[in-house]
GROMACS .gro file of C-alpha atoms in nm:
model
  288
    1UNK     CA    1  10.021   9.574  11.834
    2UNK     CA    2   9.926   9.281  12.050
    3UNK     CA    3  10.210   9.035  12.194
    4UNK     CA    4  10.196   8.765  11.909
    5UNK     CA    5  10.259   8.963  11.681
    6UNK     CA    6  10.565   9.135  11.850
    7UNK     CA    7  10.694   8.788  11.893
    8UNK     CA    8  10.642   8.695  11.548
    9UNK     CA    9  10.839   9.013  11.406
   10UNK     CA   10  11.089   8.940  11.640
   11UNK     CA   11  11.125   8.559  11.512
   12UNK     CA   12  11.144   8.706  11.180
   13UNK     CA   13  11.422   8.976  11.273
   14UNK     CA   14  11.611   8.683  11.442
   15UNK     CA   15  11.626   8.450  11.159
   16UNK     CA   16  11.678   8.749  10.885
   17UNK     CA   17  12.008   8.855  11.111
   18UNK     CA   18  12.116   8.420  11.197
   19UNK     CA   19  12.132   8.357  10.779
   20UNK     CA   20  12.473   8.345  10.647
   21UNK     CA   21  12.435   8.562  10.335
   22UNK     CA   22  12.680   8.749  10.115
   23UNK     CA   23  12.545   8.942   9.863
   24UNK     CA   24  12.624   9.308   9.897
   25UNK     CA   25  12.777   9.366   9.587
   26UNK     CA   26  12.439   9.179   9.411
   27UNK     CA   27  12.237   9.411   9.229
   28UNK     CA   28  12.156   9.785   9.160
   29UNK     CA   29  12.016  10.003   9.473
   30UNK     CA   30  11.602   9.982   9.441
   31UNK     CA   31  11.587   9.682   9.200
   32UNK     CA   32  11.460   9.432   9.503
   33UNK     CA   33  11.189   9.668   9.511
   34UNK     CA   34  10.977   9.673   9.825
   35UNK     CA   35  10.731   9.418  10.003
   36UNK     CA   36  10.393   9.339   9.923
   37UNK     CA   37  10.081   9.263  10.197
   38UNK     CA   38  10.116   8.892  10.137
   39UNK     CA   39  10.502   8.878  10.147
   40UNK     CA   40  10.634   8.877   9.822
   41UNK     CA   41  10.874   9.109   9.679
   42UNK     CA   42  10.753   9.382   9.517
   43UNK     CA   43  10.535   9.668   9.539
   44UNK     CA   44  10.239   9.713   9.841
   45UNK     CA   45   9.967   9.580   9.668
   46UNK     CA   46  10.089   9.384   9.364
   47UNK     CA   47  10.406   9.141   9.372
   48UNK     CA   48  10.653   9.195   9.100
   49UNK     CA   49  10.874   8.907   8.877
   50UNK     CA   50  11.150   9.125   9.119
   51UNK     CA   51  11.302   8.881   9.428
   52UNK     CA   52  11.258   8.979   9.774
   53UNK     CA   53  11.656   9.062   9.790
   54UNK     CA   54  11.968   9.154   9.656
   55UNK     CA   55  12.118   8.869   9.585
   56UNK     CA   56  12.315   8.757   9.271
   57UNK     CA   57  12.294   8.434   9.074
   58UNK     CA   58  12.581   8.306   9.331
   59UNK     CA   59  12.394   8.456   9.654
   60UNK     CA   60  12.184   8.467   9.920
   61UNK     CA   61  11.950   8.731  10.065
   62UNK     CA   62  11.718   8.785  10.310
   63UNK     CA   63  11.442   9.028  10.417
   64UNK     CA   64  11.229   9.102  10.735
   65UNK     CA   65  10.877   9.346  10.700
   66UNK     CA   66  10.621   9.536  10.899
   67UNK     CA   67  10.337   9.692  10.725
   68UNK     CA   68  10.036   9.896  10.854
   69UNK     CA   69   9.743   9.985  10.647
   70UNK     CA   70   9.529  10.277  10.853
   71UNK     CA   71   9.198  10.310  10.638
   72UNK     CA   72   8.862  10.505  10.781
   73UNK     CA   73   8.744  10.209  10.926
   74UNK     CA   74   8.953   9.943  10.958
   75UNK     CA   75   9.310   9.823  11.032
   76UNK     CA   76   9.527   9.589  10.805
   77UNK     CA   77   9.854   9.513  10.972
   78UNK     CA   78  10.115   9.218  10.769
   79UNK     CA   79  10.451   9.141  10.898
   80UNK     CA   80  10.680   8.917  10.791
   81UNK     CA   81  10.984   8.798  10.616
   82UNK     CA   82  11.150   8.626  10.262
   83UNK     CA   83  11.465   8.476  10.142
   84UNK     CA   84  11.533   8.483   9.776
   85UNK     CA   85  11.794   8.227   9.688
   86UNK     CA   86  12.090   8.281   9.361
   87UNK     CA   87  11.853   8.556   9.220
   88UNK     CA   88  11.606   8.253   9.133
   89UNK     CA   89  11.346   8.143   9.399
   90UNK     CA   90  11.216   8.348   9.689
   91UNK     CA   91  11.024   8.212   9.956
   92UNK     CA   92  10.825   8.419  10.203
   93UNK     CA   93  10.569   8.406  10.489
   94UNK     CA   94  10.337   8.715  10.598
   95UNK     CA   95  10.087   8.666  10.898
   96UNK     CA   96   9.845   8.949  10.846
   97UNK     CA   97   9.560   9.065  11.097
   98UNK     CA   98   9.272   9.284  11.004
   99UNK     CA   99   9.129   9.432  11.314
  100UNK     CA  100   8.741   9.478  11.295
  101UNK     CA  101   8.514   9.780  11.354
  102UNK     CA  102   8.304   9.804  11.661
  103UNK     CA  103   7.934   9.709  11.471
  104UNK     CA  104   8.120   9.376  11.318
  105UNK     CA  105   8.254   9.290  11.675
  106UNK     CA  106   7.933   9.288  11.833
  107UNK     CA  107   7.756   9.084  11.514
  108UNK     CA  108   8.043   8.807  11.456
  109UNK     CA  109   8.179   8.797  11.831
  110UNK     CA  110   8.479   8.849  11.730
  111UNK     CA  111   8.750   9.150  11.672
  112UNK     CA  112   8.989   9.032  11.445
  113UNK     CA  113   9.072   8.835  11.132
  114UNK     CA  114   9.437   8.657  11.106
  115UNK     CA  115   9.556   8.484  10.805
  116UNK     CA  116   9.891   8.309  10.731
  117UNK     CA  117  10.065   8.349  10.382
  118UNK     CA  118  10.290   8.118  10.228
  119UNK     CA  119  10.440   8.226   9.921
  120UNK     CA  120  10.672   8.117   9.651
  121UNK     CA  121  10.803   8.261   9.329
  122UNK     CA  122  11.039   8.142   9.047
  123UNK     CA  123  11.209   8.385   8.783
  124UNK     CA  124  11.191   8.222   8.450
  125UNK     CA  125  11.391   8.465   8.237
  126UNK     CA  126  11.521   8.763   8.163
  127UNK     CA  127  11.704   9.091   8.421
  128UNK     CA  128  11.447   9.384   8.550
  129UNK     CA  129  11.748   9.616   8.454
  130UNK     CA  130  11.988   9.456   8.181
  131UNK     CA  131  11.797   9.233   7.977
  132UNK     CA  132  11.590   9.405   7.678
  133UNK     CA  133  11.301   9.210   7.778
  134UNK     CA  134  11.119   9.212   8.077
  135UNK     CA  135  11.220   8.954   8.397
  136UNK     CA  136  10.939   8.731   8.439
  137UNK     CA  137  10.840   8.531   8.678
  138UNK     CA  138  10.583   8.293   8.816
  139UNK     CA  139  10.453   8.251   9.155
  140UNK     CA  140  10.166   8.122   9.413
  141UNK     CA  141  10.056   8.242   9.773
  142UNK     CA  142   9.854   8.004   9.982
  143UNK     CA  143   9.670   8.152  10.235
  144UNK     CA  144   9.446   8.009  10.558
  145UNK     CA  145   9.255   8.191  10.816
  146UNK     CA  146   9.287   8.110  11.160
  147UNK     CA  147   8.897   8.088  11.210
  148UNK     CA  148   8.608   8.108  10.897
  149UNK     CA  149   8.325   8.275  11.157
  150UNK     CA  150   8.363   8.596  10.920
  151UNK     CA  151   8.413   8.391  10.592
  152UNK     CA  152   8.097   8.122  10.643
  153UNK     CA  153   7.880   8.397  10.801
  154UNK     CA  154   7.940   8.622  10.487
  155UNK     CA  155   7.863   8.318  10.255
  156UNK     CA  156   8.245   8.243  10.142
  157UNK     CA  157   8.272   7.871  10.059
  158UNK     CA  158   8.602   7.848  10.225
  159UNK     CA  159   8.824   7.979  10.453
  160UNK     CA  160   9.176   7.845  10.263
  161UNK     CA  161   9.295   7.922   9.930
  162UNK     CA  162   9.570   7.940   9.658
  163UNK     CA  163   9.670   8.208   9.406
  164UNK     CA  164   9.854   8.175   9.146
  165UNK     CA  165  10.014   8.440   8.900
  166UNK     CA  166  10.272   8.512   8.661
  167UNK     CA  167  10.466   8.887   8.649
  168UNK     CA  168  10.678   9.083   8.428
  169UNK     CA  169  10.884   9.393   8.556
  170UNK     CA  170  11.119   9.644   8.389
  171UNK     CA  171  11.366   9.899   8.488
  172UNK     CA  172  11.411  10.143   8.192
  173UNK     CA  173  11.708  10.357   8.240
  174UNK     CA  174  11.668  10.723   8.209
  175UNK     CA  175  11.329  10.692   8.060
  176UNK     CA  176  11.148  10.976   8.195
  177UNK     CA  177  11.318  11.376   8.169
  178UNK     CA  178  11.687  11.100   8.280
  179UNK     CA  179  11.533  10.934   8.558
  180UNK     CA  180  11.431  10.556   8.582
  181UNK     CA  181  11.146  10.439   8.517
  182UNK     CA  182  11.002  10.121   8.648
  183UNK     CA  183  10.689   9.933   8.563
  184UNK     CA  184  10.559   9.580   8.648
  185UNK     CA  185  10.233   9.384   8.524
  186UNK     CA  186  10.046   9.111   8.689
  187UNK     CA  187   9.812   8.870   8.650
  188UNK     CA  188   9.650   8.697   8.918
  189UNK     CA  189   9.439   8.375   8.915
  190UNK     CA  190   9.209   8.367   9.185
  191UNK     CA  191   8.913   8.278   9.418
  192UNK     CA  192   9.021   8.554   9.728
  193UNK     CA  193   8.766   8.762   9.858
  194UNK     CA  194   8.946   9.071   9.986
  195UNK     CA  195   9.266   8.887   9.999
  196UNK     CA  196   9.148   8.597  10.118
  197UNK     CA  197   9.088   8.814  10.439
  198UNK     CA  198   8.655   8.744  10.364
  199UNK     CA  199   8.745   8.367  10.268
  200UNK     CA  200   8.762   8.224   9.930
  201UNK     CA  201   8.457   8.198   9.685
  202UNK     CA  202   8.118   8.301   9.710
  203UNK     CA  203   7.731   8.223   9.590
  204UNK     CA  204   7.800   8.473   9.282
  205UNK     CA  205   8.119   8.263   9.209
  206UNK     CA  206   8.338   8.039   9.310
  207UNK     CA  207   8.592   7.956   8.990
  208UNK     CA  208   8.906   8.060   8.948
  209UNK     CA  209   8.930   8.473   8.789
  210UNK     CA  210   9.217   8.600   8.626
  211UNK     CA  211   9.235   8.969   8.829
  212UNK     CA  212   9.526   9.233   8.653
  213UNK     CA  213   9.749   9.416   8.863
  214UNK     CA  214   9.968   9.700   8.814
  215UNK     CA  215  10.234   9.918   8.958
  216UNK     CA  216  10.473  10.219   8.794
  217UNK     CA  217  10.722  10.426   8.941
  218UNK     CA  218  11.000  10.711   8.833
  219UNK     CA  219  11.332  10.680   9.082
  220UNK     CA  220  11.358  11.050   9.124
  221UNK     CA  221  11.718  10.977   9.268
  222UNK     CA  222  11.905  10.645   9.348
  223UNK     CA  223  11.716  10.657   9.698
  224UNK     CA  224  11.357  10.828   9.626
  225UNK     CA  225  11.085  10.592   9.426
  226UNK     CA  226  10.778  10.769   9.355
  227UNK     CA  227  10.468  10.587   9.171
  228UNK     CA  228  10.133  10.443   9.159
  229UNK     CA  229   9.966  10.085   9.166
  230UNK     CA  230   9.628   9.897   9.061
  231UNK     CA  231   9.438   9.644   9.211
  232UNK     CA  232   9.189   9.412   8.995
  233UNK     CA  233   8.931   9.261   9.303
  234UNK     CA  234   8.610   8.962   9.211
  235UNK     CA  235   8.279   8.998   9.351
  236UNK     CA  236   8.247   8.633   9.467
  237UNK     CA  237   7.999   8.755   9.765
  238UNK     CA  238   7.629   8.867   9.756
  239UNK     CA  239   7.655   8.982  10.074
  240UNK     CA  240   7.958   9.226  10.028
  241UNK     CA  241   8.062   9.477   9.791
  242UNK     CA  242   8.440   9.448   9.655
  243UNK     CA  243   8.603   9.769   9.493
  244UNK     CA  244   9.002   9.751   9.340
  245UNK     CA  245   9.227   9.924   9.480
  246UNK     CA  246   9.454  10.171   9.447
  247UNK     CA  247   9.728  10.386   9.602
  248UNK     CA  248  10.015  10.663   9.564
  249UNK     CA  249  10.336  10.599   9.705
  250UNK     CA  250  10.628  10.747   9.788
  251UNK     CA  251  10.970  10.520   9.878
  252UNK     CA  252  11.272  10.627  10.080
  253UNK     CA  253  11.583  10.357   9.973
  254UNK     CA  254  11.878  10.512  10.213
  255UNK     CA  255  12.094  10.184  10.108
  256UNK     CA  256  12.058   9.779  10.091
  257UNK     CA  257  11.974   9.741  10.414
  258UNK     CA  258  11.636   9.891  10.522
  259UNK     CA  259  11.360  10.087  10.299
  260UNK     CA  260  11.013  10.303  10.400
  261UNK     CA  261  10.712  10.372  10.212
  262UNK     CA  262  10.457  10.574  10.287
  263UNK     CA  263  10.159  10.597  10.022
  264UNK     CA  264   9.783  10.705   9.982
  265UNK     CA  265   9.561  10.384   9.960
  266UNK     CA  266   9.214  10.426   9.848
  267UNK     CA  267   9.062  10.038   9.885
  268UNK     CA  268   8.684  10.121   9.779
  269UNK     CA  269   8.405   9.922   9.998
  270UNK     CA  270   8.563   9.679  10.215
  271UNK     CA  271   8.304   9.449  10.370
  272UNK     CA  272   7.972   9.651  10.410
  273UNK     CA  273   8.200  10.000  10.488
  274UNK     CA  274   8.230  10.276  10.170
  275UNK     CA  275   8.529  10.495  10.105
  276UNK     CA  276   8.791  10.309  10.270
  277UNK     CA  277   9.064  10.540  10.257
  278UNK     CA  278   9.368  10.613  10.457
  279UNK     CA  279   9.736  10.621  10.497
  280UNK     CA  280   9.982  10.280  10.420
  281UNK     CA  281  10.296  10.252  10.606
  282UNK     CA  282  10.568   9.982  10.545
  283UNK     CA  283  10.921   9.938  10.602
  284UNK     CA  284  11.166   9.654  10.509
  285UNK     CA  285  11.518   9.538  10.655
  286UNK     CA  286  11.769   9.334  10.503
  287UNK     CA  287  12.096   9.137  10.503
  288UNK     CA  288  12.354   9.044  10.285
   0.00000   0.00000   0.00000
């Protein structure tokens, strides 16, 4: 991990342990599920209408992450950090950096991709856990790479763009043989090639797609999530291939103040490279 990013998890740490926040009697153990690549709250891949904390409608909370994706030929690591304000608007940053194989170095001069990501969500209604309905709730990321070499030279029309999408989670309570069960649905409007990571749009499109995402998971005890999630991808680019993606995941929820997941993460062709496979790593901290 190179210096700027140690510096940046450390901001993050600093600020998540400086915020005055009381919420430690907020809501159940698990139910701020974990956080997502670009920040959000939620699962690894998809964000859920879940906040990114355990704070109650009188609270505030706040959440630092590292995450490292380890696939057969590249590196994906996002770290970063969100507050989620009286259980109704969370606000996050991620600064992700996608480390290149050798063949790419030597063709684009360059090693690395970084991209910031801005996010904020809104609930609209309803309680993951106690409502009968679903929570919902609506959100955007904007993203910008530090440099478009990789996104002009693969055709993307830009290296900036927005997405926008609306989610619905639910905890059902001794659903499956008496453990929890929780699901989430999303749907994503976007122009992202490869999460924005390959720029945004391409000569095969470059409109705004409505991409589905999907996670599920049984709590097998208050502490132990396991579960599976689905990752709806365009093909904006001629030049590249783009596969969903998927991955199996395992969660490890000691108490409200930290979480680890480890999980399986199959992520198809990733720019030019097949059977990008390998292991995802993430782990959260928070404060009341």
């Amino acid at each position: 991990m190179n210096k700027v990013m140690i510096n940046v998890l450390g901001v993050s740490f600093g600020l998540l342990f400086a915020l005055p926040v009381l919420a430690f009697d907020g809501k159940l153990l698990a139910t701020a599920g974990l956080s997502q690549l670009e920040g959000s709250g939620g699962g690894g891949l998809v964000p859920w209408a879940t906040l990114a904390g355990y704070d109650s409608q009188d609270d505030i909370a706040a959440s630092a992450f590292m995450t490292d994706v380890n696939v057969t030929d590249y590196r994906l690591t996002s770290i970063g950090a969100a507050a989620s304000f009286y259980d109704r608007v969370e606000l996050s940053y991620a600064q992700q950096t996608f480390d290149l194989p050798v063949g790419l170095v030597k063709a684009l001069d360059t090693g690395e991709i970084k991209q910031d990501v801005i996010g904020v969500k809104v609930r609209l209604y309803g309680d993951a856990v106690y409502s009968a309905y679903p929570q919902v709730s609506v959100g955007l990321q904007h993203k910008q790479l530090d440099s478009d070499v990789v996104a002009s030279y693969l055709g993307a029309k830009n290296d900036s763009g927005t997405d926008f999408y609306v989610a619905a989670t639910k905890v059902h309570l001794a659903a499956v043989a008496g453990y929890n069960l929780v699901w989430n649905l999303t749907a994503r409007a976007t122009k992202a090639n490869e999460m924005g990571l390959l720029g945004y749009g391409g000569p095969d499109n470059n409109d705004y797609q409505v991409m589905l995402e999907g996670s599920v998971g049984v709590l097998l005890s208050p502490k132990w999530v396991v579960g599976m999630e689905y990752r709806q991808k365009p093909n904006n680019l001629s030049s590249v291939e783009e596969d969903d993606w998927t991955d199996v995941f395992v969660s490890y929820l000691p108490n409200k103040n930290f979480n680890i997941t480890a999980a399986y993460a199959d992520l198809g062709t990733v720019a030019t490279k097949k059977d990008q496979k390998g292991i995802y790593l993430s782990m959260t901290g928070y404060l009341w």
